Amino acid sequence: MNLSYLLDPAHWELGAPYSIPTLILAHLGYTVLALLIGTVVALPIGLYIGHTGRGSFLAINAGNAGRSLPTLGLLMLLVTLLGLGLLPVLIALTVLVIPPILTSTYAGMRSLDHRVVDAARGMGMRSWQVLTRVELPMALPVLMGGFRSAALQVVATATVAAAVGLSGLGRLLIDGLAVNDYSRVLAGAIVVAVLAVLVDLFLSLVQRWIVSPGLKGTD
Amino acid sequence: MIEYLRNNADTVWLALQEHVYLALLPVLFGFLIALPIGYLGVRFPALYHPLINTCGVLYSIPSLALFVFLPVVLGTKVLSPVNVVVALTIYTVALLARTVADGLRSVDPVVVQAATAMGYRRVRRLTGVELPMALPVILAGLRVATVSNISLVSVGALIGIGGLGQLFTRGFQLFYIEPILVGIVLSVLLAGLADLIIVLVQRAVTPWTRAV
């Protein structure tokens, strides 16, 4: 195993173009933006479907439909249609994260004990209060599970941005392959894998922090 | 799209065939490897959590990274389809070992006790009672693994392997939308068809789930 590219301090220079930190930042940038847009789109829809029970067909089937769409193909299609830029990458990655977030929000809402929701109503909570104070907090463990798997998928898939000439850690893989610099390819593979593990670790801490202590031990 | 298909029928057909075996061989291998691993996770409860965590880490390795990392480990050529098959097998095992364990754990202990009381020994009880009862959960996992494998295979095109993904890279290089569209449509149809087949098999082999 040739780790020379990964361990060369010149490739770790902060702010330098194509240095590993710069690529990590770009990679995280795509990831965070896609997750943000995806959450803004999918969370309200999932909450609405879970709260009202209307349109559950959509929530159940979104998962499989989303998984079957090849992101690389979608990205290349969008670039061909819209031209190069950040927009096609963001659309392709957002399409990837919407199904898991939507499905897990719905599943989390459905998994609640119905008696708790009834009790909240009985205490005089309005529909909106039931949703934000009871249903959403109780659905959080399942929801975060979906969010974490969405985040992992985006970190992994954001490598394809490099295939259409953009930045991110995919650059190391694509450029390394193009010039037969295997040590660069390996550096890319290792950094992406480590980044994915770190992102998941970070989100598990976030989950521990935002999930109500009363729900601990149930997951 | 139709015109592209007509003019390039041979290329598309070859890519589709390659896509099918690159995606489905790993499902088969992965399923066969995940069964005993998942069983061990249930038989020895101390192994359950380490098993779940290892699967989680394996699943978080990006596919493109795994495709290019495997030649180093296996000593295969970078362009060898073996890398894609092994990588997707790893994902399938990571996904299914957990589902097998969870499926076996979901079997009602009363049913297992009843089988024991009827004189079923461990192996016969496992194959005759526990595994069939766990099938709905296991097959649900198999559906996820199959569909995501079919869409992951195309990423292999970035390293020069990978069925329908080659239509994507070709269309992209020529800035020509037709092959990309054909590739996406065929990939989604293939995933839908494979999913449908598993659902039908599931109905056929677990008739009791409809009776309840």
Coordinates of C-alpha atoms in Angstrom, one line a residue:
Chain A
M1 CA 0.0 0.0 0.0
N2 CA 1.5 3.3 -1.1
L3 CA 0.5 6.1 1.3
S4 CA 3.0 8.6 0.0
Y5 CA 0.4 11.0 -1.4
L6 CA -1.7 10.9 1.7
L7 CA 1.2 11.5 4.0
D8 CA 3.0 14.2 1.9
P9 CA 2.6 17.4 4.0
A10 CA 2.5 19.4 0.7
H11 CA -1.0 17.9 0.1
W12 CA -2.3 19.1 3.4
E13 CA -1.5 22.8 3.0
L14 CA -4.5 24.8 4.2
G15 CA -6.3 26.8 1.5
A16 CA -4.1 25.7 -1.4
P17 CA -6.1 24.6 -4.5
Y18 CA -6.6 20.8 -4.7
S19 CA -5.0 20.3 -1.3
I20 CA -6.7 17.7 0.8
P21 CA -8.2 20.1 3.4
T22 CA -9.6 22.2 0.5
L23 CA -11.2 19.2 -1.1
I24 CA -12.6 18.0 2.3
L25 CA -14.2 21.5 2.8
A26 CA -15.8 21.4 -0.7
H27 CA -17.0 17.8 -0.1
L28 CA -18.5 18.8 3.3
G29 CA -20.0 21.9 1.6
Y30 CA -22.0 19.8 -1.0
T31 CA -23.0 17.3 1.8
V32 CA -24.3 20.0 4.2
L33 CA -26.1 21.9 1.5
A34 CA -27.8 18.8 0.1
L35 CA -28.8 17.6 3.6
L36 CA -30.1 21.1 4.4
I37 CA -32.2 21.5 1.3
G38 CA -33.3 17.8 1.5
T39 CA -34.4 18.3 5.1
V40 CA -36.3 21.5 4.4
V41 CA -38.2 19.7 1.6
A42 CA -38.7 16.2 3.1
L43 CA -39.2 16.9 6.8
P44 CA -42.4 19.0 6.5
I45 CA -43.9 16.5 4.0
G46 CA -43.0 13.6 6.3
L47 CA -44.4 15.3 9.3
Y48 CA -47.6 16.2 7.4
I49 CA -48.1 12.6 6.1
G50 CA -47.3 11.1 9.6
H51 CA -49.5 13.5 11.4
T52 CA -52.5 13.3 9.2
G53 CA -52.0 9.8 7.7
R54 CA -52.8 11.3 4.3
G55 CA -50.6 10.3 1.4
S56 CA -48.8 7.5 3.2
F57 CA -48.5 5.7 -0.1
L58 CA -46.1 8.4 -1.2
A59 CA -43.9 8.1 2.0
I60 CA -43.7 4.3 1.8
N61 CA -42.8 4.2 -1.9
A62 CA -40.4 7.2 -1.9
G63 CA -37.7 5.0 -0.4
N64 CA -37.5 2.4 -3.1
A65 CA -38.0 4.9 -5.9
G66 CA -35.2 7.1 -4.5
R67 CA -32.8 4.1 -4.1
S68 CA -33.3 2.9 -7.6
L69 CA -32.4 6.2 -9.3
P70 CA -28.8 6.1 -10.3
T71 CA -27.2 9.3 -8.9
L72 CA -24.3 9.3 -11.4
G73 CA -26.8 9.1 -14.3
L74 CA -29.0 11.8 -12.9
L75 CA -26.0 14.1 -12.3
M76 CA -24.7 13.6 -15.9
L77 CA -28.2 14.2 -17.2
L78 CA -28.6 17.4 -15.3
V79 CA -25.2 18.7 -16.3
T80 CA -26.0 18.0 -20.0
L81 CA -29.3 19.9 -19.6
L82 CA -28.2 22.8 -17.3
G83 CA -24.5 23.1 -17.9
L84 CA -21.7 22.7 -15.4
G85 CA -22.0 24.2 -12.0
L86 CA -23.0 23.7 -8.4
L87 CA -26.8 23.4 -9.2
P88 CA -26.8 20.0 -11.0
V89 CA -24.7 18.5 -8.2
L90 CA -27.0 19.9 -5.5
I91 CA -30.1 18.7 -7.3
A92 CA -28.7 15.2 -7.8
L93 CA -27.6 14.9 -4.1
T94 CA -30.8 16.4 -2.8
V95 CA -32.8 13.8 -4.7
L96 CA -30.7 11.2 -3.0
V97 CA -31.4 12.4 0.6
I98 CA -35.1 13.2 0.3
P99 CA -36.4 9.6 0.3
P100 CA -34.6 8.4 3.4
I101 CA -35.5 11.5 5.4
L102 CA -39.1 11.4 4.2
T103 CA -39.5 7.7 4.9
S104 CA -37.9 7.8 8.3
T105 CA -39.9 10.8 9.4
Y106 CA -43.1 9.0 8.4
A107 CA -41.9 5.8 10.0
G108 CA -40.9 7.6 13.2
M109 CA -44.4 9.3 13.4
R110 CA -46.1 6.0 12.8
S111 CA -44.1 4.1 15.4
L112 CA -45.4 6.3 18.2
D113 CA -47.6 4.8 20.9
H114 CA -51.1 6.1 19.9
R115 CA -52.1 6.4 23.6
V116 CA -49.4 9.1 24.1
V117 CA -50.8 11.2 21.2
D118 CA -54.4 10.7 22.6
A119 CA -53.2 11.7 26.1
A120 CA -51.6 14.9 24.7
R121 CA -54.9 15.7 23.0
G122 CA -56.8 14.9 26.1
M123 CA -54.6 17.4 28.0
G124 CA -55.9 20.0 25.6
M125 CA -53.0 20.4 23.3
R126 CA -53.8 21.7 19.8
S127 CA -52.9 19.8 16.7
W128 CA -49.8 22.0 16.2
Q129 CA -48.7 21.5 19.8
V130 CA -49.2 17.7 19.6
L131 CA -47.0 17.7 16.5
T132 CA -44.1 19.9 17.8
R133 CA -44.1 18.9 21.5
V134 CA -45.1 15.2 21.4
E135 CA -44.9 13.6 17.9
L136 CA -41.8 15.2 16.6
P137 CA -39.6 14.7 19.7
M138 CA -40.8 11.1 20.0
A139 CA -40.2 10.4 16.4
L140 CA -36.6 11.8 16.6
P141 CA -34.7 8.5 17.2
V142 CA -36.1 6.9 14.1
L143 CA -35.9 10.2 12.1
M144 CA -32.2 10.6 13.1
G145 CA -31.6 7.0 11.9
G146 CA -32.9 8.0 8.5
F147 CA -31.0 11.3 8.5
R148 CA -27.7 9.5 9.4
S149 CA -28.1 7.0 6.6
A150 CA -28.9 9.9 4.3
A151 CA -25.8 11.8 5.4
L152 CA -23.6 8.7 4.8
Q153 CA -25.0 8.2 1.4
V154 CA -24.3 11.9 0.5
V155 CA -20.8 11.8 1.8
A156 CA -20.2 8.6 -0.2
T157 CA -21.9 9.9 -3.3
A158 CA -20.6 13.4 -3.4
T159 CA -17.4 11.9 -4.9
V160 CA -19.3 11.8 -8.2
A161 CA -19.2 15.6 -8.3
A162 CA -15.6 15.3 -9.5
A163 CA -16.8 13.2 -12.5
V164 CA -18.4 16.3 -13.9
G165 CA -15.4 18.5 -13.2
L166 CA -16.4 19.9 -9.8
S167 CA -14.4 19.7 -6.5
G168 CA -14.6 17.5 -3.5
L169 CA -12.7 14.4 -2.5
G170 CA -13.7 12.6 -5.7
R171 CA -11.0 14.8 -7.4
L172 CA -8.3 12.6 -5.8
L173 CA -10.0 9.4 -7.1
I174 CA -10.8 10.7 -10.6
D175 CA -7.6 12.7 -11.2
G176 CA -5.5 9.9 -9.7
L177 CA -7.1 7.3 -12.0
A178 CA -6.7 9.6 -15.0
V179 CA -2.9 10.0 -14.5
N180 CA -2.4 6.5 -13.1
D181 CA -1.3 7.9 -9.7
Y182 CA -2.5 5.1 -7.6
S183 CA -1.2 6.6 -4.3
R184 CA -3.5 9.6 -4.9
V185 CA -6.5 7.4 -5.6
L186 CA -5.8 5.5 -2.4
A187 CA -5.5 8.8 -0.5
G188 CA -8.9 9.8 -1.8
A189 CA -10.5 6.4 -0.8
I190 CA -9.1 6.6 2.7
V191 CA -10.0 10.2 3.4
V192 CA -13.6 9.7 2.1
A193 CA -14.0 6.6 4.3
V194 CA -12.6 8.3 7.4
L195 CA -14.8 11.4 6.7
A196 CA -17.9 9.2 6.4
V197 CA -17.1 7.5 9.8
L198 CA -16.5 10.9 11.4
V199 CA -19.7 12.4 10.0
D200 CA -21.7 9.5 11.4
L201 CA -19.9 9.8 14.8
F202 CA -20.7 13.5 14.9
L203 CA -24.4 12.9 14.0
S204 CA -24.7 10.2 16.7
L205 CA -23.5 12.8 19.2
V206 CA -26.0 15.3 17.9
Q207 CA -28.7 12.5 18.2
R208 CA -27.7 11.9 21.8
W209 CA -27.9 15.6 22.5
I210 CA -31.3 16.4 20.9
V211 CA -33.2 13.2 21.8
S212 CA -35.2 13.7 25.0
P213 CA -33.6 11.8 28.0
G214 CA -37.1 10.3 28.6
L215 CA -36.8 8.4 25.4
K216 CA -33.3 7.0 26.0
G217 CA -33.1 3.2 26.3
T218 CA -36.0 2.8 23.9
D219 CA -33.8 2.6 20.8
Chain B
M1 CA -34.5 7.7 -27.1
I2 CA -36.2 5.1 -29.3
E3 CA -34.0 6.1 -32.2
Y4 CA -30.8 5.8 -30.0
L5 CA -32.0 2.4 -28.8
R6 CA -32.5 1.2 -32.4
N7 CA -29.1 2.4 -33.6
N8 CA -27.2 1.1 -30.5
A9 CA -29.2 -2.0 -29.6
D10 CA -26.1 -4.2 -29.3
T11 CA -24.2 -1.8 -27.1
V12 CA -27.2 -1.2 -24.8
W13 CA -28.0 -4.9 -24.6
L14 CA -24.4 -5.8 -23.6
A15 CA -24.4 -3.0 -21.0
L16 CA -27.7 -4.2 -19.6
Q17 CA -26.4 -7.8 -19.4
E18 CA -23.2 -6.7 -17.7
H19 CA -25.3 -4.6 -15.3
V20 CA -27.5 -7.5 -14.3
Y21 CA -24.7 -9.8 -13.4
L22 CA -22.6 -7.1 -11.7
A23 CA -25.5 -6.2 -9.5
L24 CA -27.1 -9.6 -8.9
L25 CA -24.1 -11.9 -8.4
P26 CA -23.2 -9.8 -5.2
V27 CA -26.8 -10.2 -4.0
L28 CA -26.5 -14.0 -4.2
F29 CA -23.0 -14.2 -2.7
G30 CA -23.9 -11.6 0.0
F31 CA -27.1 -13.5 0.9
L32 CA -25.2 -16.7 1.3
I33 CA -22.5 -15.1 3.4
A34 CA -24.9 -13.0 5.5
L35 CA -27.1 -16.0 6.6
P36 CA -24.5 -17.7 8.8
I37 CA -23.1 -14.4 10.1
G38 CA -26.6 -13.2 11.0
Y39 CA -27.3 -16.5 12.7
L40 CA -24.1 -16.3 14.8
G41 CA -25.3 -12.8 15.9
V42 CA -28.4 -14.4 17.3
R43 CA -26.9 -17.6 18.6
F44 CA -24.3 -15.7 20.6
P45 CA -25.9 -12.5 21.9
A46 CA -22.5 -11.1 22.9
L47 CA -21.7 -10.9 19.1
Y48 CA -24.8 -9.0 18.2
H49 CA -23.6 -5.5 18.9
P50 CA -20.1 -5.9 17.5
L51 CA -21.8 -7.3 14.4
I52 CA -24.2 -4.4 13.9
N53 CA -21.3 -1.9 14.4
T54 CA -19.0 -3.6 11.9
C55 CA -21.8 -3.7 9.4
G56 CA -22.4 0.0 9.9
V57 CA -18.8 0.9 9.3
L58 CA -18.6 -1.3 6.2
Y59 CA -21.7 0.2 4.7
S60 CA -20.3 3.7 5.3
I61 CA -17.4 3.2 2.9
P62 CA -18.1 5.0 -0.3
S63 CA -18.6 2.7 -3.3
L64 CA -16.1 4.6 -5.6
A65 CA -13.5 4.4 -2.8
L66 CA -14.1 0.7 -2.3
F67 CA -13.9 0.0 -6.0
V68 CA -10.4 1.5 -6.2
F69 CA -9.3 0.3 -2.8
L70 CA -10.0 -3.4 -3.4
P71 CA -7.4 -4.0 -6.1
V72 CA -4.8 -3.1 -3.4
V73 CA -6.2 -5.7 -1.0
L74 CA -7.1 -8.4 -3.5
G75 CA -4.2 -7.9 -5.9
T76 CA -6.7 -7.6 -8.8
K77 CA -6.4 -5.2 -11.7
V78 CA -8.0 -1.8 -11.3
L79 CA -10.3 -2.5 -14.3
S80 CA -11.3 -6.0 -13.1
P81 CA -15.1 -6.5 -12.6
V82 CA -14.1 -8.7 -9.7
N83 CA -13.6 -5.4 -7.7
V84 CA -17.2 -4.3 -8.3
V85 CA -18.6 -7.7 -7.5
V86 CA -16.6 -8.0 -4.2
A87 CA -17.4 -4.4 -3.2
L88 CA -21.1 -4.9 -3.7
T89 CA -20.9 -8.3 -2.0
I90 CA -19.5 -6.5 1.0
Y91 CA -22.3 -3.9 1.0
T92 CA -24.9 -6.7 0.7
V93 CA -23.4 -8.6 3.6
A94 CA -23.3 -5.4 5.7
L95 CA -27.0 -4.8 5.0
L96 CA -28.2 -8.4 5.2
A97 CA -26.3 -9.8 8.2
R98 CA -28.1 -7.3 10.3
T99 CA -31.5 -8.0 8.8
V100 CA -31.0 -11.8 9.2
A101 CA -30.1 -11.3 12.9
D102 CA -33.1 -8.9 13.4
G103 CA -35.4 -11.3 11.5
L104 CA -34.4 -14.3 13.6
R105 CA -34.8 -12.2 16.7
S106 CA -38.3 -11.2 15.7
V107 CA -39.5 -14.8 15.7
D108 CA -42.0 -15.2 18.5
P109 CA -40.3 -17.2 21.3
V110 CA -43.5 -19.1 21.9
V111 CA -43.4 -20.5 18.4
V112 CA -39.8 -21.6 19.0
Q113 CA -40.7 -23.3 22.3
A114 CA -43.6 -25.0 20.6
A115 CA -41.3 -26.4 17.9
T116 CA -38.8 -27.5 20.6
A117 CA -41.7 -29.2 22.5
M118 CA -42.6 -31.0 19.3
G119 CA -39.2 -32.5 19.2
Y120 CA -37.5 -30.2 16.7
R121 CA -33.7 -30.2 17.2
R122 CA -31.7 -27.1 16.6
V123 CA -30.9 -27.5 12.9
R124 CA -34.4 -28.6 11.9
R125 CA -35.9 -25.9 14.1
L126 CA -33.7 -23.3 12.4
T127 CA -34.4 -24.4 8.8
G128 CA -38.0 -25.5 9.3
V129 CA -39.4 -22.9 11.7
E130 CA -37.1 -19.9 12.6
L131 CA -35.8 -19.1 9.1
P132 CA -39.2 -19.3 7.4
M133 CA -40.7 -17.2 10.1
A134 CA -37.9 -14.6 9.7
L135 CA -38.3 -14.5 5.9
P136 CA -40.5 -11.4 5.7
V137 CA -37.9 -9.3 7.5
I138 CA -35.0 -10.9 5.6
L139 CA -36.6 -10.5 2.2
A140 CA -37.4 -6.8 3.0
G141 CA -33.6 -6.4 3.5
L142 CA -32.9 -8.3 0.3
R143 CA -35.2 -5.9 -1.6
V144 CA -33.2 -2.9 -0.3
A145 CA -29.8 -4.6 -1.1
T146 CA -30.9 -5.5 -4.6
V147 CA -32.3 -2.1 -5.5
S148 CA -29.4 -0.2 -4.1
N149 CA -26.9 -2.6 -5.8
I150 CA -28.5 -2.0 -9.1
S151 CA -28.1 1.7 -8.8
L152 CA -24.6 1.5 -7.3
V153 CA -23.2 -0.6 -10.2
S154 CA -23.3 2.4 -12.5
V155 CA -20.7 4.2 -10.4
G156 CA -18.2 1.6 -11.6
A157 CA -18.3 3.3 -15.0
L158 CA -16.1 6.0 -13.5
I159 CA -13.3 3.5 -13.2
G160 CA -14.2 1.9 -16.6
I161 CA -16.5 -1.0 -15.5
G162 CA -20.1 -1.1 -14.8
G163 CA -22.9 -1.9 -17.3
L164 CA -25.4 0.9 -17.9
G165 CA -23.1 3.4 -16.2
Q166 CA -21.0 3.4 -19.4
L167 CA -24.0 4.9 -21.2
F168 CA -23.9 7.8 -18.7
T169 CA -20.2 8.5 -19.2
R170 CA -20.5 8.1 -22.9
G171 CA -23.4 10.6 -23.1
F172 CA -21.7 12.9 -20.8
Q173 CA -18.5 13.0 -22.8
L174 CA -20.4 13.6 -26.1
F175 CA -22.7 16.0 -24.3
Y176 CA -25.6 13.9 -25.7
I177 CA -28.6 13.3 -23.6
E178 CA -30.0 10.2 -25.2
P179 CA -27.7 7.5 -23.9
I180 CA -27.9 9.0 -20.4
L181 CA -31.7 8.9 -20.5
V182 CA -31.7 5.3 -21.8
G183 CA -29.3 4.3 -19.0
I184 CA -31.4 5.9 -16.3
V185 CA -34.7 4.4 -17.6
L186 CA -33.2 0.9 -18.0
S187 CA -31.6 1.0 -14.5
V188 CA -34.8 2.1 -12.8
L189 CA -36.8 -0.5 -14.7
L190 CA -34.3 -3.2 -13.8
A191 CA -34.5 -2.2 -10.2
G192 CA -38.3 -2.2 -10.3
L193 CA -38.4 -5.6 -12.0
A194 CA -36.0 -7.2 -9.5
D195 CA -37.9 -5.7 -6.6
L196 CA -41.2 -7.0 -8.1
I197 CA -39.7 -10.5 -8.4
I198 CA -38.7 -10.6 -4.8
V199 CA -42.1 -9.4 -3.7
L200 CA -43.8 -12.2 -5.7
V201 CA -41.3 -14.8 -4.3
Q202 CA -42.1 -13.5 -0.9
R203 CA -45.8 -13.9 -1.4
A204 CA -45.3 -17.4 -2.7
V205 CA -43.0 -18.6 0.1
T206 CA -44.7 -16.9 3.1
P207 CA -48.4 -17.6 2.5
W208 CA -49.2 -17.3 6.3
T209 CA -48.4 -13.5 6.2
R210 CA -51.5 -13.0 4.1
A211 CA -53.8 -15.1 6.3
V212 CA -53.3 -12.9 9.3

